[in-house]
Amino acid sequence: MKLSLVVPCYNEAENVAAFQQAVIDAFAGCGYDYEIVFVDDGSRDATLFNLKKLFAVQSCPVKVVSFSRNFGKEAGLYAGLQHASGEYISLIDADLQQRPEIVRDMVKLLDEHAEYDVVAAYQDRRNEGKVLSFFKKSFYSIINKMSTVKLRSDASDFRTFRRSVAESILHLGEYHRFSKGIFSWVGYETCFIPYTACQRLAGQTKWNFTKLLNYAIEGIIGYSTAPLRLATYLGGITAVAAVAYLVAEIIKTLVYGIEVPGYASLIVLILFFAAIQLICIGIIGEYVGRIFEQSKHRPIYIAKEVLDYQSKAEQAPEMDDLNKK
Ligand code: UDP
Ligand code: MG
């Protein structure tokens, strides 16, 4: 198998068939074989049902991995990589924002340039608000300063790479996954190509500001221990400030005598130090929480069903059965 397209799907019922058709059209006459590995990430709509239909018809080789619940896109990518058998593996979304024709170009690049292991697409134009853009830029400048991995701000998960890269990624069994960091961490020679994201075919994006913020925190905590040092610095700075304040108070008392009022400044100080302590405990907590999660050694996902065209005879749901449902 030359190419595996790994496609995480969460509530993409209206997109999966069109996606498959777009792939078939894009790869018609390409001269090599390919498979699509759909991962249904616990969708609540008819995604799985539609994927089973595609599996039953097999217009092109299709595998379907379906999760027992929503585990998130990162888990979907991991499962897809585990089930992909291609020499090249491509990560692509189900909503046709990323055109399969670009994957063809990526494959060509890998074929022609043995020195590259990864071809990653970055968005040359982004259709997003100024506020979101500002937060994204700030996130990348923070993480690039704090962490040893360097991330490109405009790069996406849309990429095609060689088997060796996929195997390296699968070796990283961390529970909290941040794929941009993972790609950067495993290294390999990467060629960046520009692309313009199309409009989503149907349905809605699963990302909102809170989810993006959590994802950004995931990235910073997962790839840097700098926030812990920040806690230490914060502690140090406030300690120095406290000593300076103490000295100032002593001098004031010596010069002007004891002043009874001081309630407001006392409250402000208590609140200030309590806040700093809570921030530091929070930062430490983020790391401890992750150690706790990881120490449980839970699987990254649970697949309730895996449909593989290579052993289709045993598992194929008949078209009639599907239509009856
Ligand atoms: N996705 C997923 N699990 C999730 C959220 C998203 O598998 O919990 C999939 C989704 O179906 C799509 C891809 O990840 O194929 C990208 O999601 P989306 O289009 O919502 O993100 P955007 O393109 O807006 O960044
Ligand atoms: Mg999308």
Short mmCIF file of C-alpha atoms and ligand atoms in Angstrom, two decimals:
data_model
loop_
_atom_site.label_atom_id
_atom_site.label_comp_id
_atom_site.label_asym_id
_atom_site.label_seq_id
_atom_site.Cartn_x
_atom_site.Cartn_y
_atom_site.Cartn_z
CA MET A 1 0.00 0.00 0.00
CA LYS A 2 1.48 3.32 -1.07
CA LEU A 3 -0.65 5.83 0.82
CA SER A 4 -2.97 5.85 3.83
CA LEU A 5 -5.22 8.83 4.42
CA VAL A 6 -6.02 9.14 8.11
CA VAL A 7 -9.28 11.00 8.62
CA PRO A 8 -10.59 11.81 12.12
CA CYS A 9 -14.35 12.36 12.03
CA TYR A 10 -16.55 13.82 14.73
CA ASN A 11 -20.12 14.59 13.67
CA GLU A 12 -19.25 14.67 9.99
CA ALA A 13 -22.23 12.65 8.70
CA GLU A 14 -22.83 14.99 5.77
CA ASN A 15 -19.19 15.14 4.79
CA VAL A 16 -17.77 11.62 4.79
CA ALA A 17 -19.28 10.41 1.49
CA ALA A 18 -18.34 13.64 -0.29
CA PHE A 19 -14.88 13.39 1.20
CA GLN A 20 -14.40 9.86 -0.10
CA GLN A 21 -15.63 10.92 -3.55
CA ALA A 22 -13.23 13.85 -3.59
CA VAL A 23 -10.38 11.46 -2.74
CA ILE A 24 -11.41 9.04 -5.49
CA ASP A 25 -11.56 11.91 -8.00
CA ALA A 26 -8.26 13.38 -6.88
CA PHE A 27 -6.40 10.08 -7.07
CA ALA A 28 -7.98 8.78 -10.30
CA GLY A 29 -5.15 7.68 -12.56
CA CYS A 30 -2.43 8.40 -10.01
CA GLY A 31 -0.94 4.96 -10.60
CA TYR A 32 -0.58 3.84 -7.00
CA ASP A 33 -2.86 2.29 -4.43
CA TYR A 34 -4.23 4.08 -1.40
CA GLU A 35 -6.59 3.47 1.49
CA ILE A 36 -8.73 5.70 3.67
CA VAL A 37 -8.63 5.10 7.42
CA PHE A 38 -11.69 6.81 8.89
CA VAL A 39 -11.73 7.20 12.66
CA ASP A 40 -15.17 7.88 14.07
CA ASP A 41 -14.47 9.80 17.26
CA GLY A 42 -17.69 8.90 19.09
CA SER A 43 -19.91 10.97 16.78
CA ARG A 44 -23.46 11.66 17.91
CA ASP A 45 -24.91 11.90 14.44
CA ALA A 46 -25.04 9.39 11.57
CA THR A 47 -21.29 9.51 10.86
CA LEU A 48 -20.66 5.90 11.84
CA PHE A 49 -23.71 4.71 9.94
CA ASN A 50 -22.50 6.52 6.81
CA LEU A 51 -18.97 5.22 7.27
CA LYS A 52 -20.32 1.67 7.48
CA LYS A 53 -22.12 2.28 4.21
CA LEU A 54 -18.87 3.40 2.59
CA PHE A 55 -17.19 0.33 4.05
CA ALA A 56 -19.87 -1.99 2.67
CA VAL A 57 -19.58 -0.53 -0.84
CA GLN A 58 -15.75 -0.21 -0.87
CA SER A 59 -15.53 2.22 -3.80
CA CYS A 60 -11.94 2.42 -2.62
CA PRO A 61 -10.19 0.53 0.20
CA VAL A 62 -11.73 1.81 3.44
CA LYS A 63 -11.03 1.05 7.09
CA VAL A 64 -13.25 2.31 9.86
CA VAL A 65 -12.17 2.55 13.50
CA SER A 66 -14.99 3.63 15.77
CA PHE A 67 -14.42 4.91 19.29
CA SER A 68 -16.59 4.06 22.27
CA ARG A 69 -16.95 7.81 22.99
CA ASN A 70 -15.45 11.14 21.94
CA PHE A 71 -11.73 11.01 22.75
CA GLY A 72 -10.71 14.07 20.72
CA LYS A 73 -8.97 14.60 17.40
CA GLU A 74 -5.52 13.82 18.79
CA ALA A 75 -6.65 10.35 19.88
CA GLY A 76 -8.27 9.92 16.46
CA LEU A 77 -5.00 10.66 14.72
CA TYR A 78 -3.18 8.20 16.96
CA ALA A 79 -5.68 5.42 16.21
CA GLY A 80 -5.53 6.22 12.50
CA LEU A 81 -1.74 5.95 12.50
CA GLN A 82 -1.96 2.60 14.25
CA HIS A 83 -4.27 1.23 11.59
CA ALA A 84 -2.60 2.79 8.56
CA SER A 85 -0.58 0.39 6.45
CA GLY A 86 0.71 2.79 3.80
CA GLU A 87 4.29 3.58 2.98
CA TYR A 88 3.20 7.22 3.19
CA ILE A 89 0.62 8.48 5.65
CA SER A 90 -1.42 11.60 5.28
CA LEU A 91 -3.44 13.35 8.00
CA ILE A 92 -6.42 15.19 6.60
CA ASP A 93 -9.74 16.50 7.95
CA ALA A 94 -13.09 15.10 6.87
CA ASP A 95 -14.73 18.45 6.12
CA LEU A 96 -12.92 19.07 2.80
CA GLN A 97 -11.31 22.25 4.09
CA GLN A 98 -8.11 20.55 3.04
CA ARG A 99 -8.31 19.34 -0.55
CA PRO A 100 -7.16 15.77 -1.33
CA GLU A 101 -5.50 17.13 -4.51
CA ILE A 102 -2.88 18.71 -2.24
CA VAL A 103 -2.13 15.26 -0.82
CA ARG A 104 -1.27 14.15 -4.34
CA ASP A 105 1.25 16.98 -4.57
CA MET A 106 2.64 16.02 -1.17
CA VAL A 107 3.13 12.41 -2.30
CA LYS A 108 4.88 13.65 -5.43
CA LEU A 109 7.21 15.78 -3.34
CA LEU A 110 8.11 12.83 -1.10
CA ASP A 111 8.68 10.66 -4.18
CA GLU A 112 10.94 13.17 -5.82
CA HIS A 113 12.83 14.39 -2.77
CA ALA A 114 14.31 11.56 -0.75
CA GLU A 115 15.77 14.14 1.63
CA TYR A 116 12.32 15.06 2.95
CA ASP A 117 10.45 12.85 5.39
CA VAL A 118 7.49 15.12 6.01
CA VAL A 119 5.55 17.50 3.79
CA ALA A 120 3.46 19.84 5.94
CA ALA A 121 0.95 22.35 4.66
CA TYR A 122 0.64 25.78 6.20
CA GLN A 123 -2.20 28.22 5.64
CA ASP A 124 -1.05 31.16 3.57
CA ARG A 125 -4.24 33.10 4.28
CA ARG A 126 -6.33 32.75 7.40
CA ASN A 127 -9.94 33.80 7.53
CA GLU A 128 -10.18 34.54 11.22
CA GLY A 129 -10.83 37.49 13.47
CA LYS A 130 -8.12 39.89 14.68
CA VAL A 131 -8.60 38.91 18.34
CA LEU A 132 -8.15 35.18 17.65
CA SER A 133 -5.18 35.93 15.41
CA PHE A 134 -3.60 37.98 18.20
CA PHE A 135 -4.07 35.18 20.77
CA LYS A 136 -2.68 32.58 18.37
CA LYS A 137 0.39 34.71 17.63
CA SER A 138 0.96 35.30 21.35
CA PHE A 139 0.64 31.58 22.06
CA TYR A 140 3.28 30.68 19.48
CA SER A 141 5.69 33.35 20.63
CA ILE A 142 5.28 32.18 24.26
CA ILE A 143 5.70 28.48 23.51
CA ASN A 144 8.66 29.08 21.20
CA LYS A 145 10.40 31.04 23.94
CA MET A 146 9.59 28.61 26.72
CA SER A 147 10.06 25.28 25.06
CA THR A 148 12.81 23.38 23.31
CA VAL A 149 10.44 22.46 20.46
CA LYS A 150 9.92 25.16 17.88
CA LEU A 151 6.47 25.49 16.34
CA ARG A 152 5.51 27.26 13.15
CA SER A 153 2.55 29.48 13.82
CA ASP A 154 0.77 28.86 10.54
CA ALA A 155 1.41 25.11 10.22
CA SER A 156 -1.49 22.70 10.60
CA ASP A 157 -1.94 18.98 11.17
CA PHE A 158 -2.44 18.62 7.43
CA ARG A 159 0.67 16.72 6.43
CA THR A 160 2.02 13.63 4.68
CA PHE A 161 4.99 11.69 5.94
CA ARG A 162 6.93 8.47 5.60
CA ARG A 163 6.25 5.33 7.65
CA SER A 164 9.34 5.90 9.79
CA VAL A 165 7.87 9.21 11.00
CA ALA A 166 4.54 7.54 11.81
CA GLU A 167 6.32 4.88 13.82
CA SER A 168 8.25 7.49 15.76
CA ILE A 169 5.01 9.31 16.55
CA LEU A 170 3.40 6.08 17.73
CA HIS A 171 6.28 5.60 20.16
CA LEU A 172 5.15 8.69 22.00
CA GLY A 173 2.38 7.18 24.07
CA GLU A 174 1.54 10.25 26.13
CA TYR A 175 -2.03 10.60 27.24
CA HIS A 176 -2.21 14.37 26.74
CA ARG A 177 -1.37 14.72 23.09
CA PHE A 178 -0.46 17.93 21.31
CA SER A 179 0.29 16.95 17.75
CA LYS A 180 2.05 20.16 16.69
CA GLY A 181 4.54 19.61 19.50
CA ILE A 182 4.83 15.91 18.71
CA PHE A 183 5.68 16.60 15.05
CA SER A 184 8.31 19.08 16.06
CA TRP A 185 9.69 16.83 18.81
CA VAL A 186 10.20 13.76 16.60
CA GLY A 187 12.15 15.92 14.17
CA TYR A 188 12.79 14.73 10.60
CA GLU A 189 13.33 16.88 7.54
CA THR A 190 10.14 18.81 6.85
CA CYS A 191 9.15 20.61 3.66
CA PHE A 192 6.48 23.29 4.16
CA ILE A 193 4.08 24.06 1.37
CA PRO A 194 1.39 26.77 1.39
CA TYR A 195 -2.30 26.01 1.03
CA THR A 196 -5.55 27.89 1.35
CA ALA A 197 -8.17 26.27 3.55
CA CYS A 198 -11.53 25.99 1.81
CA GLN A 199 -14.90 26.54 3.45
CA ARG A 200 -16.17 23.65 5.54
CA LEU A 201 -18.48 21.55 3.35
CA ALA A 202 -21.18 20.98 5.98
CA GLY A 203 -21.55 21.04 9.76
CA GLN A 204 -19.68 23.23 12.21
CA THR A 205 -16.18 23.59 13.53
CA LYS A 206 -15.63 21.82 16.85
CA TRP A 207 -13.29 24.52 18.11
CA ASN A 208 -14.33 27.45 20.20
CA PHE A 209 -12.24 29.92 22.17
CA THR A 210 -12.26 27.88 25.41
CA LYS A 211 -11.22 24.71 23.58
CA LEU A 212 -8.43 26.56 21.80
CA LEU A 213 -7.26 28.06 25.10
CA ASN A 214 -7.19 24.62 26.73
CA TYR A 215 -5.31 23.27 23.72
CA ALA A 216 -2.78 26.09 24.03
CA ILE A 217 -2.27 25.34 27.75
CA GLU A 218 -1.84 21.67 26.81
CA GLY A 219 0.90 22.69 24.42
CA ILE A 220 2.75 24.86 26.91
CA ILE A 221 2.52 22.43 29.85
CA GLY A 222 3.30 19.42 27.64
CA TYR A 223 6.42 20.86 26.10
CA SER A 224 7.95 23.06 28.74
CA THR A 225 8.65 23.18 32.44
CA ALA A 226 9.24 26.94 32.24
CA PRO A 227 5.94 27.75 34.04
CA LEU A 228 7.31 25.93 37.10
CA ARG A 229 10.35 28.16 37.01
CA LEU A 230 8.04 31.12 36.58
CA ALA A 231 6.38 30.10 39.86
CA THR A 232 9.77 30.11 41.54
CA TYR A 233 10.61 33.53 40.09
CA LEU A 234 7.23 34.88 41.13
CA GLY A 235 7.84 33.63 44.66
CA GLY A 236 11.32 35.19 44.68
CA ILE A 237 10.15 38.56 43.39
CA THR A 238 7.31 38.82 45.90
CA ALA A 239 9.63 37.81 48.72
CA VAL A 240 12.00 40.64 47.79
CA ALA A 241 9.05 43.04 47.51
CA ALA A 242 7.81 41.91 50.93
CA VAL A 243 11.22 42.53 52.54
CA ALA A 244 11.40 45.99 50.89
CA TYR A 245 7.93 46.78 52.23
CA LEU A 246 8.96 45.58 55.69
CA VAL A 247 12.03 47.84 55.67
CA ALA A 248 9.89 50.78 54.51
CA GLU A 249 7.40 50.11 57.32
CA ILE A 250 10.17 49.93 59.96
CA ILE A 251 11.63 53.24 58.77
CA LYS A 252 8.18 54.79 58.72
CA THR A 253 7.51 53.58 62.26
CA LEU A 254 10.85 54.89 63.50
CA VAL A 255 10.28 58.29 61.91
CA TYR A 256 6.57 58.82 62.47
CA GLY A 257 5.85 56.40 65.31
CA ILE A 258 3.27 53.60 65.31
CA GLU A 259 0.31 54.19 63.12
CA VAL A 260 -2.75 52.12 63.99
CA PRO A 261 -4.69 52.42 60.76
CA GLY A 262 -3.45 50.10 58.05
CA TYR A 263 -6.40 47.83 57.56
CA ALA A 264 -6.66 48.43 53.81
CA SER A 265 -2.99 47.83 53.10
CA LEU A 266 -3.13 44.68 55.23
CA ILE A 267 -6.05 43.27 53.28
CA VAL A 268 -4.42 44.14 49.96
CA LEU A 269 -1.23 42.40 51.00
CA ILE A 270 -3.06 39.29 52.22
CA LEU A 271 -5.01 39.08 48.99
CA PHE A 272 -1.89 39.68 46.91
CA PHE A 273 0.14 36.95 48.55
CA ALA A 274 -2.78 34.55 48.61
CA ALA A 275 -3.24 35.10 44.87
CA ILE A 276 0.41 34.46 44.13
CA GLN A 277 0.33 31.28 46.19
CA LEU A 278 -2.77 30.07 44.42
CA ILE A 279 -1.27 30.80 41.01
CA CYS A 280 1.84 28.82 41.92
CA ILE A 281 -0.18 25.92 43.31
CA GLY A 282 -2.25 26.01 40.13
CA ILE A 283 0.83 25.79 37.93
CA ILE A 284 2.24 22.90 39.97
CA GLY A 285 -1.20 21.30 39.90
CA GLU A 286 -1.25 21.32 36.11
CA TYR A 287 1.88 19.20 36.07
CA VAL A 288 0.86 16.96 38.97
CA GLY A 289 -2.49 16.34 37.25
CA ARG A 290 -0.73 15.20 34.13
CA ILE A 291 1.59 12.91 36.08
CA PHE A 292 -1.52 11.46 37.73
CA GLU A 293 -3.28 10.93 34.39
CA GLN A 294 -0.22 9.35 32.83
CA SER A 295 0.49 7.13 35.84
CA LYS A 296 -2.86 5.45 35.38
CA HIS A 297 -1.63 4.10 32.04
CA ARG A 298 -5.03 4.34 30.50
CA PRO A 299 -5.31 3.75 26.77
CA ILE A 300 -5.40 6.85 24.55
CA TYR A 301 -8.68 5.63 23.08
CA ILE A 302 -11.05 2.66 23.17
CA ALA A 303 -12.15 1.28 19.83
CA LYS A 304 -15.48 -0.48 20.03
CA GLU A 305 -15.30 -1.64 16.42
CA VAL A 306 -12.66 -1.89 13.71
CA LEU A 307 -13.72 -2.60 10.14
CA ASP A 308 -10.84 -3.54 7.88
CA TYR A 309 -11.21 -4.17 4.16
CA GLN A 310 -8.37 -6.69 4.40
CA SER A 311 -10.58 -8.99 6.47
CA LYS A 312 -13.87 -7.67 5.17
CA ALA A 313 -15.57 -11.07 4.69
CA GLU A 314 -15.77 -11.65 8.46
CA GLN A 315 -16.97 -8.20 9.48
CA ALA A 316 -18.76 -6.59 6.59
CA PRO A 317 -22.15 -5.21 7.55
CA GLU A 318 -24.39 -6.03 4.62
CA MET A 319 -25.82 -3.09 2.73
CA ASP A 320 -29.34 -4.49 3.25
CA ASP A 321 -28.81 -4.58 7.01
CA LEU A 322 -27.62 -1.00 6.99
CA ASN A 323 -30.53 0.19 4.90
CA LYS A 324 -33.02 -1.54 7.18
CA LYS A 325 -31.72 0.45 10.17
N1 UDP B 1 -12.47 16.10 15.10
C1 UDP B 1 -12.40 14.90 15.80
N2 UDP B 1 -12.70 14.90 17.14
C2 UDP B 1 -13.03 16.03 17.81
C3 UDP B 1 -13.07 17.25 17.10
C4 UDP B 1 -12.78 17.25 15.75
O1 UDP B 1 -12.10 13.86 15.22
O2 UDP B 1 -13.30 15.94 19.02
C5 UDP B 1 -12.19 16.10 13.64
C6 UDP B 1 -13.25 16.74 12.78
O3 UDP B 1 -14.27 15.82 12.45
C7 UDP B 1 -12.47 17.20 11.56
C8 UDP B 1 -11.11 17.55 12.17
O4 UDP B 1 -11.03 16.89 13.43
O5 UDP B 1 -12.31 16.16 10.59
C9 UDP B 1 -10.93 19.04 12.34
O6 UDP B 1 -12.00 19.58 13.10
P1 UDP B 1 -12.69 20.94 12.73
O7 UDP B 1 -13.00 20.97 11.28
O8 UDP B 1 -13.83 21.11 13.67
O9 UDP B 1 -11.54 21.97 13.08
P2 UDP B 1 -11.13 23.28 12.25
O10 UDP B 1 -10.95 22.86 10.82
O11 UDP B 1 -12.26 24.23 12.42
O12 UDP B 1 -9.86 23.71 12.90
MG MG B 2 -12.32 21.97 9.66
#
